[in-house]
Amino acid sequence: MKVEHNISRIRHLLEMYRMGVQDFLQKISIGLKNPITKEDVFGKEIQISYLKRIDKIFEKGLHYYLDPKAPEKSKEASVFFRKQNFQNDELNLGAIKIVNQFEELKLSLSAIAKLSDLDFKRQIKKYSISDNPREIALKARKVLYPRFDKNRRNFLKALISSLATKNIMVFEFIETWNKKEKANIDGFYLKPNMIVLKRHQSFSREIFTLAHELGHYLLDEEEIEEINYSVYNKNLSTIERWCNDFAFFFLAGNYSKTLDTLEKASSSNDYHHDFIEKVSQNTHLSQLSLFTRLLYQGKISKSNYKLVREEFEEIFRQRQEEKEREKQLLKEQGIKQRGSVAKPIPSPLFLSTIQTAYYEGVLNEYEVCKKLNIKPEKLDKYI
């Protein structure tokens, strides 16, 4: 069965997703004996079965392609129309999907805020890369750094709550283990006030990512990236270096002064392992990222840094192998492992926005449940 469709909407999505026509045709033809051709897609009519294949990529719903209205290409609609180049210049389909998902959420929340008379006005001034990231980090700590909690998840939750008090909305996205194409990003910042983080097994990595993206917010420079802060990288842009420095000093606080006074790490002082472990426990900076900072400061040689890094990598490898052995043992014993699906940490600013919209009559109960991704029977916990 064929239907008339709006070709401009498909072209709009291809441009937004930075996908070439041939790549697109290959993706929607997977598993077919006779590949779908350009004429099949960009003719006046299209097979519904082809539209369903297209929607498996973009997940817009079939009605989207049948809508005769031309899509609006605006800078407000997508960061991919506002910016051409990103630190990660090989964003995969999974990453682009996530970004577009939160762009749509951002536009929705902006409309809800206006209807509910809410103001998301920026409360912290903008800075530039000419400003000293260490000085800005110390200023930001006085306003945004929460009470320290040794539990990393609790600290992350507290930091997200602290940012909410200054109209900065933070979201986590969680990818299931069986997702075919996982997003090759750690986080991103979208103007004017949204930060998005990928849930990691390591909360210290996620905490650093949040501090790094906070740097982007302070510079008001949008970015979508995969952050590798534990490896010495000379190819980072000026903005990325600024945000990395900001994140380090924001999390390290007064410990950064102590690191400045350390003698050069070597085998004679056991590479300061005990001290670095202590700093890591009291800042949530990973030990490897702290050694990377020493490398930046010239307080450890590249060869010694390589030795330390390889040591951490070997410890991590052994831990992973031990986990796999434990899983296999339980499997052999017939013991089923029950793992609950992780839930994202909600931003208090997001929750309060949805609650206000409900009280003002902007959203009904069904819409509140949909926005919060909760079952109707749990609604009374939120409103």
Tab-separated table of C-alpha atoms in Angstrom:
chain	number	residue	atom	x	y	z
A	1	MET	CA	0.000	0.000	0.000
A	2	LYS	CA	1.292	3.438	-0.990
A	3	VAL	CA	0.534	6.870	0.510
A	4	GLU	CA	1.446	10.454	-0.313
A	5	HIS	CA	4.080	11.837	2.024
A	6	ASN	CA	5.961	15.040	2.713
A	7	ILE	CA	9.416	14.587	1.164
A	8	SER	CA	10.669	17.840	2.692
A	9	ARG	CA	10.310	16.291	6.151
A	10	ILE	CA	12.597	13.400	5.262
A	11	ARG	CA	15.159	15.792	3.770
A	12	HIS	CA	14.889	17.915	6.916
A	13	LEU	CA	15.679	14.905	9.110
A	14	LEU	CA	18.606	13.880	6.908
A	15	GLU	CA	20.071	17.372	7.262
A	16	MET	CA	19.493	17.425	11.019
A	17	TYR	CA	21.044	13.980	11.447
A	18	ARG	CA	23.883	14.847	9.061
A	19	MET	CA	23.145	11.721	7.066
A	20	GLY	CA	23.881	11.326	3.385
A	21	VAL	CA	21.219	9.895	1.055
A	22	GLN	CA	23.222	6.754	0.217
A	23	ASP	CA	23.952	6.041	3.889
A	24	PHE	CA	20.257	6.575	4.640
A	25	LEU	CA	19.153	4.183	1.870
A	26	GLN	CA	21.581	1.538	3.112
A	27	LYS	CA	20.253	1.791	6.666
A	28	ILE	CA	16.590	1.406	5.675
A	29	SER	CA	17.416	-1.445	3.258
A	30	ILE	CA	19.098	-3.712	5.818
A	31	GLY	CA	17.732	-7.238	5.484
A	32	LEU	CA	16.001	-6.623	2.148
A	33	LYS	CA	16.799	-8.672	-0.948
A	34	ASN	CA	16.029	-5.694	-3.165
A	35	PRO	CA	17.445	-2.464	-1.661
A	36	ILE	CA	15.200	0.583	-1.381
A	37	THR	CA	16.081	3.157	-4.033
A	38	LYS	CA	16.105	6.933	-4.052
A	39	GLU	CA	13.062	6.868	-6.330
A	40	ASP	CA	11.200	4.679	-3.830
A	41	VAL	CA	11.639	7.270	-1.084
A	42	PHE	CA	11.623	10.615	-2.859
A	43	GLY	CA	8.740	10.002	-5.247
A	44	LYS	CA	5.254	11.431	-4.777
A	45	GLU	CA	4.094	8.247	-3.027
A	46	ILE	CA	5.838	5.745	-0.774
A	47	GLN	CA	5.170	2.263	0.521
A	48	ILE	CA	3.962	2.311	4.140
A	49	SER	CA	6.394	-0.512	4.886
A	50	TYR	CA	9.232	1.804	3.771
A	51	LEU	CA	7.928	4.595	5.983
A	52	LYS	CA	7.991	2.198	8.932
A	53	ARG	CA	11.623	1.382	8.169
A	54	ILE	CA	12.419	5.095	7.999
A	55	ASP	CA	10.714	5.692	11.323
A	56	LYS	CA	12.815	2.984	12.982
A	57	ILE	CA	15.703	5.402	12.476
A	58	PHE	CA	14.080	8.704	13.399
A	59	GLU	CA	11.256	7.572	15.728
A	60	LYS	CA	8.945	10.467	14.878
A	61	GLY	CA	5.744	8.478	14.306
A	62	LEU	CA	4.228	7.836	10.848
A	63	HIS	CA	2.027	10.919	11.114
A	64	TYR	CA	5.161	13.086	10.971
A	65	TYR	CA	5.933	12.083	7.369
A	66	LEU	CA	2.328	12.509	6.250
A	67	ASP	CA	1.959	16.047	7.623
A	68	PRO	CA	1.793	18.426	4.612
A	69	LYS	CA	3.233	21.307	6.606
A	70	ALA	CA	6.863	22.115	5.773
A	71	PRO	CA	9.234	21.512	8.699
A	72	GLU	CA	10.670	24.612	10.279
A	73	LYS	CA	14.425	24.782	9.975
A	74	SER	CA	15.461	27.153	12.750
A	75	LYS	CA	18.403	27.569	15.058
A	76	GLU	CA	16.005	27.197	17.964
A	77	ALA	CA	14.943	23.746	16.738
A	78	SER	CA	18.319	22.029	16.834
A	79	VAL	CA	21.921	22.581	17.877
A	80	PHE	CA	22.828	20.967	14.562
A	81	PHE	CA	21.391	24.053	12.840
A	82	ARG	CA	23.133	26.395	15.286
A	83	LYS	CA	26.582	24.858	15.114
A	84	GLN	CA	28.497	23.010	12.419
A	85	ASN	CA	31.553	21.568	14.147
A	86	PHE	CA	31.788	19.614	17.399
A	87	GLN	CA	34.666	18.283	19.492
A	88	ASN	CA	33.480	14.779	18.608
A	89	ASP	CA	33.262	15.054	14.821
A	90	GLU	CA	32.102	11.436	14.481
A	91	LEU	CA	28.821	11.561	16.373
A	92	ASN	CA	26.957	8.305	15.767
A	93	LEU	CA	23.247	7.865	15.163
A	94	GLY	CA	22.645	6.975	18.814
A	95	ALA	CA	24.229	10.248	19.945
A	96	ILE	CA	22.296	12.384	17.462
A	97	LYS	CA	19.034	10.720	18.513
A	98	ILE	CA	19.688	11.539	22.163
A	99	VAL	CA	20.545	15.161	21.380
A	100	ASN	CA	17.412	15.642	19.277
A	101	GLN	CA	15.297	13.998	21.980
A	102	PHE	CA	16.455	16.569	24.524
A	103	GLU	CA	16.156	19.434	22.026
A	104	GLU	CA	12.463	18.536	21.698
A	105	LEU	CA	12.118	18.332	25.471
A	106	LYS	CA	13.807	21.713	25.850
A	107	LEU	CA	11.375	23.353	23.390
A	108	SER	CA	8.444	21.685	25.151
A	109	LEU	CA	9.599	22.902	28.577
A	110	SER	CA	10.154	26.400	27.228
A	111	ALA	CA	6.543	26.522	25.981
A	112	ILE	CA	5.257	25.088	29.275
A	113	ALA	CA	7.242	27.668	31.244
A	114	LYS	CA	5.762	30.543	29.241
A	115	LEU	CA	2.208	29.273	29.689
A	116	SER	CA	2.844	28.770	33.414
A	117	ASP	CA	4.494	32.195	33.892
A	118	LEU	CA	7.789	30.572	34.915
A	119	ASP	CA	11.068	32.368	34.372
A	120	PHE	CA	14.217	30.446	33.463
A	121	LYS	CA	16.283	33.619	33.367
A	122	ARG	CA	20.036	33.094	33.676
A	123	GLN	CA	21.224	33.850	37.201
A	124	ILE	CA	24.992	33.460	36.668
A	125	LYS	CA	26.999	35.773	34.441
A	126	LYS	CA	28.724	34.569	31.295
A	127	TYR	CA	32.489	34.244	31.133
A	128	SER	CA	34.998	33.893	28.306
A	129	ILE	CA	38.086	31.773	27.705
A	130	SER	CA	40.178	34.862	28.510
A	131	ASP	CA	38.996	34.472	32.119
A	132	ASN	CA	41.151	32.309	34.374
A	133	PRO	CA	39.314	28.948	34.776
A	134	ARG	CA	40.841	28.432	38.225
A	135	GLU	CA	39.529	31.758	39.509
A	136	ILE	CA	36.093	31.190	37.967
A	137	ALA	CA	35.954	27.685	39.469
A	138	LEU	CA	36.629	29.032	42.957
A	139	LYS	CA	33.879	31.638	42.480
A	140	ALA	CA	31.483	28.971	41.216
A	141	ARG	CA	32.240	26.709	44.200
A	142	LYS	CA	30.994	29.387	46.602
A	143	VAL	CA	27.643	29.493	44.804
A	144	LEU	CA	27.114	25.990	43.419
A	145	TYR	CA	29.243	23.431	45.269
A	146	PRO	CA	26.989	21.344	47.550
A	147	ARG	CA	27.810	19.832	50.899
A	148	PHE	CA	30.340	17.084	50.246
A	149	ASP	CA	29.080	13.511	50.449
A	150	LYS	CA	31.477	10.563	50.149
A	151	ASN	CA	28.752	8.595	48.390
A	152	ARG	CA	29.299	9.569	44.759
A	153	ARG	CA	25.689	9.143	43.660
A	154	ASN	CA	24.448	11.249	46.572
A	155	PHE	CA	26.993	13.941	45.743
A	156	LEU	CA	25.944	13.950	42.078
A	157	LYS	CA	22.306	14.267	43.144
A	158	ALA	CA	23.205	17.159	45.466
A	159	LEU	CA	25.145	18.929	42.710
A	160	ILE	CA	22.215	18.568	40.293
A	161	SER	CA	19.936	20.066	42.972
A	162	SER	CA	22.356	22.914	43.585
A	163	LEU	CA	22.437	23.809	39.888
A	164	ALA	CA	18.634	23.776	39.842
A	165	THR	CA	18.576	26.652	42.347
A	166	LYS	CA	20.287	28.766	39.673
A	167	ASN	CA	17.922	27.739	36.861
A	168	ILE	CA	20.287	25.157	35.375
A	169	MET	CA	18.388	21.998	34.449
A	170	VAL	CA	20.352	18.720	34.441
A	171	PHE	CA	19.173	15.427	32.932
A	172	GLU	CA	20.640	11.947	32.757
A	173	PHE	CA	20.028	9.543	29.895
A	174	ILE	CA	20.347	5.814	30.444
A	175	GLU	CA	21.075	3.253	27.751
A	176	THR	CA	20.109	-0.380	28.238
A	177	TRP	CA	22.766	-3.063	27.871
A	178	ASN	CA	21.136	-4.469	24.737
A	179	LYS	CA	20.858	-1.199	22.818
A	180	LYS	CA	22.322	-1.770	19.344
A	181	GLU	CA	24.092	1.559	18.870
A	182	LYS	CA	25.051	3.280	22.092
A	183	ALA	CA	25.625	7.031	21.977
A	184	ASN	CA	29.329	7.854	21.690
A	185	ILE	CA	29.041	10.871	23.968
A	186	ASP	CA	29.397	11.565	27.695
A	187	GLY	CA	27.321	14.730	27.834
A	188	PHE	CA	26.344	18.008	26.243
A	189	TYR	CA	25.165	21.534	26.965
A	190	LEU	CA	22.227	23.118	25.130
A	191	LYS	CA	21.465	26.821	25.368
A	192	PRO	CA	20.149	28.425	27.422
A	193	ASN	CA	20.125	26.184	30.525
A	194	MET	CA	20.138	22.438	29.805
A	195	ILE	CA	22.935	19.989	30.647
A	196	VAL	CA	22.584	16.317	29.728
A	197	LEU	CA	24.757	13.491	31.100
A	198	LYS	CA	25.169	9.859	30.172
A	199	ARG	CA	24.736	7.534	33.144
A	200	HIS	CA	28.044	5.743	33.683
A	201	GLN	CA	29.090	2.830	35.863
A	202	SER	CA	31.580	5.289	37.322
A	203	PHE	CA	29.851	8.162	39.104
A	204	SER	CA	33.215	9.957	39.390
A	205	ARG	CA	33.298	10.154	35.590
A	206	GLU	CA	29.741	11.464	35.505
A	207	ILE	CA	30.503	14.050	38.189
A	208	PHE	CA	33.487	15.287	36.203
A	209	THR	CA	31.347	15.417	33.043
A	210	LEU	CA	28.765	17.557	34.862
A	211	ALA	CA	31.462	19.943	36.107
A	212	HIS	CA	32.910	20.078	32.574
A	213	GLU	CA	29.498	20.867	31.030
A	214	LEU	CA	28.957	23.492	33.726
A	215	GLY	CA	32.068	25.101	32.271
A	216	HIS	CA	30.344	25.148	28.874
A	217	TYR	CA	27.294	26.752	30.489
A	218	LEU	CA	29.454	29.479	32.052
A	219	LEU	CA	31.060	30.154	28.649
A	220	ASP	CA	27.650	29.724	26.962
A	221	GLU	CA	29.358	27.506	24.383
A	222	GLU	CA	27.311	24.536	23.211
A	223	GLU	CA	29.105	21.232	22.751
A	224	ILE	CA	28.344	17.547	22.271
A	225	GLU	CA	31.262	15.409	23.295
A	226	GLU	CA	32.941	12.299	24.525
A	227	ILE	CA	35.220	13.428	27.336
A	228	ASN	CA	38.513	11.641	27.832
A	229	TYR	CA	40.077	13.450	30.743
A	230	SER	CA	42.409	10.691	31.870
A	231	VAL	CA	44.688	10.748	28.830
A	232	TYR	CA	47.153	13.494	27.955
A	233	ASN	CA	45.690	15.103	24.841
A	234	LYS	CA	47.295	18.046	23.085
A	235	ASN	CA	44.599	18.170	20.403
A	236	LEU	CA	41.860	19.623	22.593
A	237	SER	CA	40.398	22.971	21.572
A	238	THR	CA	40.952	26.036	23.732
A	239	ILE	CA	37.369	25.796	24.987
A	240	GLU	CA	37.738	22.108	25.907
A	241	ARG	CA	40.945	22.777	27.821
A	242	TRP	CA	39.241	25.650	29.651
A	243	CYS	CA	36.290	23.430	30.637
A	244	ASN	CA	38.592	20.607	31.751
A	245	ASP	CA	40.607	23.028	33.875
A	246	PHE	CA	37.428	24.540	35.293
A	247	ALA	CA	36.038	21.092	36.159
A	248	PHE	CA	39.252	20.068	37.895
A	249	PHE	CA	39.507	23.194	40.052
A	250	PHE	CA	35.764	23.203	40.781
A	251	LEU	CA	35.956	19.658	42.173
A	252	ALA	CA	39.438	19.834	43.706
A	253	GLY	CA	38.890	23.016	45.706
A	254	ASN	CA	41.732	23.651	48.188
A	255	TYR	CA	43.349	20.320	47.315
A	256	SER	CA	44.558	21.957	44.096
A	257	LYS	CA	46.932	24.111	46.190
A	258	THR	CA	48.388	21.029	47.845
A	259	LEU	CA	48.912	19.393	44.464
A	260	ASP	CA	50.823	22.521	43.396
A	261	THR	CA	53.350	21.981	46.197
A	262	LEU	CA	53.972	18.270	45.603
A	263	GLU	CA	57.453	17.183	44.646
A	264	LYS	CA	57.779	15.329	41.372
A	265	ALA	CA	56.145	11.889	41.495
A	266	SER	CA	58.548	8.975	41.095
A	267	SER	CA	59.240	5.482	42.377
A	268	SER	CA	61.184	6.988	45.298
A	269	ASN	CA	57.975	8.494	46.755
A	270	ASP	CA	55.683	5.727	45.431
A	271	TYR	CA	54.230	8.251	42.956
A	272	HIS	CA	52.265	9.836	45.851
A	273	HIS	CA	49.738	6.977	45.624
A	274	ASP	CA	48.455	7.363	49.208
A	275	PHE	CA	47.972	11.105	48.861
A	276	ILE	CA	46.327	10.802	45.437
A	277	GLU	CA	43.931	8.174	46.821
A	278	LYS	CA	43.016	10.510	49.693
A	279	VAL	CA	42.378	13.434	47.331
A	280	SER	CA	40.252	11.198	45.103
A	281	GLN	CA	38.098	10.118	48.044
A	282	ASN	CA	37.561	13.731	49.120
A	283	THR	CA	36.917	15.295	45.720
A	284	HIS	CA	35.394	12.509	43.578
A	285	LEU	CA	38.100	13.130	40.994
A	286	SER	CA	39.363	9.777	39.764
A	287	GLN	CA	42.916	8.858	40.720
A	288	LEU	CA	43.897	8.629	37.072
A	289	SER	CA	42.558	12.126	36.354
A	290	LEU	CA	44.630	13.426	39.277
A	291	PHE	CA	47.751	11.822	37.843
A	292	THR	CA	46.858	13.412	34.513
A	293	ARG	CA	46.796	16.777	36.273
A	294	LEU	CA	50.288	16.071	37.631
A	295	LEU	CA	51.353	15.323	34.063
A	296	TYR	CA	49.959	18.682	32.910
A	297	GLN	CA	51.930	20.366	35.693
A	298	GLY	CA	55.153	18.545	34.858
A	299	LYS	CA	55.092	16.789	38.233
A	300	ILE	CA	55.338	13.312	36.730
A	301	SER	CA	57.282	12.213	33.658
A	302	LYS	CA	55.449	10.799	30.639
A	303	SER	CA	57.104	7.425	31.136
A	304	ASN	CA	56.097	7.269	34.809
A	305	TYR	CA	52.597	8.461	33.953
A	306	LYS	CA	52.345	5.629	31.438
A	307	LEU	CA	53.371	3.126	34.130
A	308	VAL	CA	50.777	4.461	36.574
A	309	ARG	CA	48.065	4.463	33.901
A	310	GLU	CA	48.843	0.887	32.895
A	311	GLU	CA	48.645	-0.118	36.564
A	312	PHE	CA	45.145	1.357	36.894
A	313	GLU	CA	44.080	-0.255	33.623
A	314	GLU	CA	45.297	-3.647	34.848
A	315	ILE	CA	43.407	-3.254	38.143
A	316	PHE	CA	40.255	-2.346	36.198
A	317	ARG	CA	40.733	-5.344	33.882
A	318	GLN	CA	41.120	-7.705	36.831
A	319	ARG	CA	37.984	-6.354	38.483
A	320	GLN	CA	35.994	-6.844	35.289
A	321	GLU	CA	37.269	-10.407	34.965
A	322	GLU	CA	36.316	-11.116	38.582
A	323	LYS	CA	32.801	-9.800	37.958
A	324	GLU	CA	32.487	-12.017	34.899
A	325	ARG	CA	33.676	-15.043	36.893
A	326	GLU	CA	31.093	-14.328	39.598
A	327	LYS	CA	28.348	-14.045	36.982
A	328	GLN	CA	29.394	-17.309	35.358
A	329	LEU	CA	29.511	-19.082	38.724
A	330	LEU	CA	25.994	-17.926	39.597
A	331	LYS	CA	24.813	-19.038	36.173
A	332	GLU	CA	26.328	-22.494	36.641
A	333	GLN	CA	24.622	-22.749	40.031
A	334	GLY	CA	21.309	-21.889	38.430
A	335	ILE	CA	20.968	-18.665	40.383
A	336	LYS	CA	19.137	-15.994	38.410
A	337	GLN	CA	20.505	-12.495	38.696
A	338	ARG	CA	17.933	-9.822	39.127
A	339	GLY	CA	19.046	-6.359	38.212
A	340	SER	CA	16.682	-3.424	38.434
A	341	VAL	CA	16.645	-0.905	35.599
A	342	ALA	CA	18.532	2.241	36.599
A	343	LYS	CA	16.473	5.396	36.936
A	344	PRO	CA	17.812	8.851	36.058
A	345	ILE	CA	18.319	11.376	38.828
A	346	PRO	CA	15.579	14.003	38.355
A	347	SER	CA	16.346	17.701	38.419
A	348	PRO	CA	14.247	19.505	41.064
A	349	LEU	CA	13.838	22.329	38.537
A	350	PHE	CA	12.273	19.933	36.028
A	351	LEU	CA	9.944	18.473	38.646
A	352	SER	CA	8.852	21.893	39.905
A	353	THR	CA	8.227	23.062	36.335
A	354	ILE	CA	5.916	20.110	35.622
A	355	GLN	CA	4.161	20.511	38.994
A	356	THR	CA	3.525	24.219	38.416
A	357	ALA	CA	2.234	23.520	34.908
A	358	TYR	CA	-0.231	21.020	36.379
A	359	TYR	CA	-1.439	23.395	39.088
A	360	GLU	CA	-1.842	26.163	36.497
A	361	GLY	CA	-3.913	23.886	34.271
A	362	VAL	CA	-1.326	23.820	31.481
A	363	LEU	CA	-0.830	20.034	31.763
A	364	ASN	CA	-3.373	17.366	32.638
A	365	GLU	CA	-2.690	14.193	34.635
A	366	TYR	CA	-1.948	12.105	31.547
A	367	GLU	CA	0.550	14.669	30.267
A	368	VAL	CA	2.259	14.893	33.676
A	369	CYS	CA	2.705	11.108	33.752
A	370	LYS	CA	4.111	11.170	30.245
A	371	LYS	CA	6.575	13.973	31.004
A	372	LEU	CA	7.763	12.347	34.235
A	373	ASN	CA	7.672	8.839	32.744
A	374	ILE	CA	5.661	7.468	35.660
A	375	LYS	CA	2.624	5.235	36.049
A	376	PRO	CA	-0.715	6.959	36.911
A	377	GLU	CA	-0.852	5.235	40.307
A	378	LYS	CA	2.364	7.034	41.303
A	379	LEU	CA	1.102	10.477	40.337
A	380	ASP	CA	0.159	11.443	43.901
A	381	LYS	CA	3.846	11.310	44.873
A	382	TYR	CA	4.584	14.189	42.532
A	383	ILE	CA	1.543	16.490	42.670
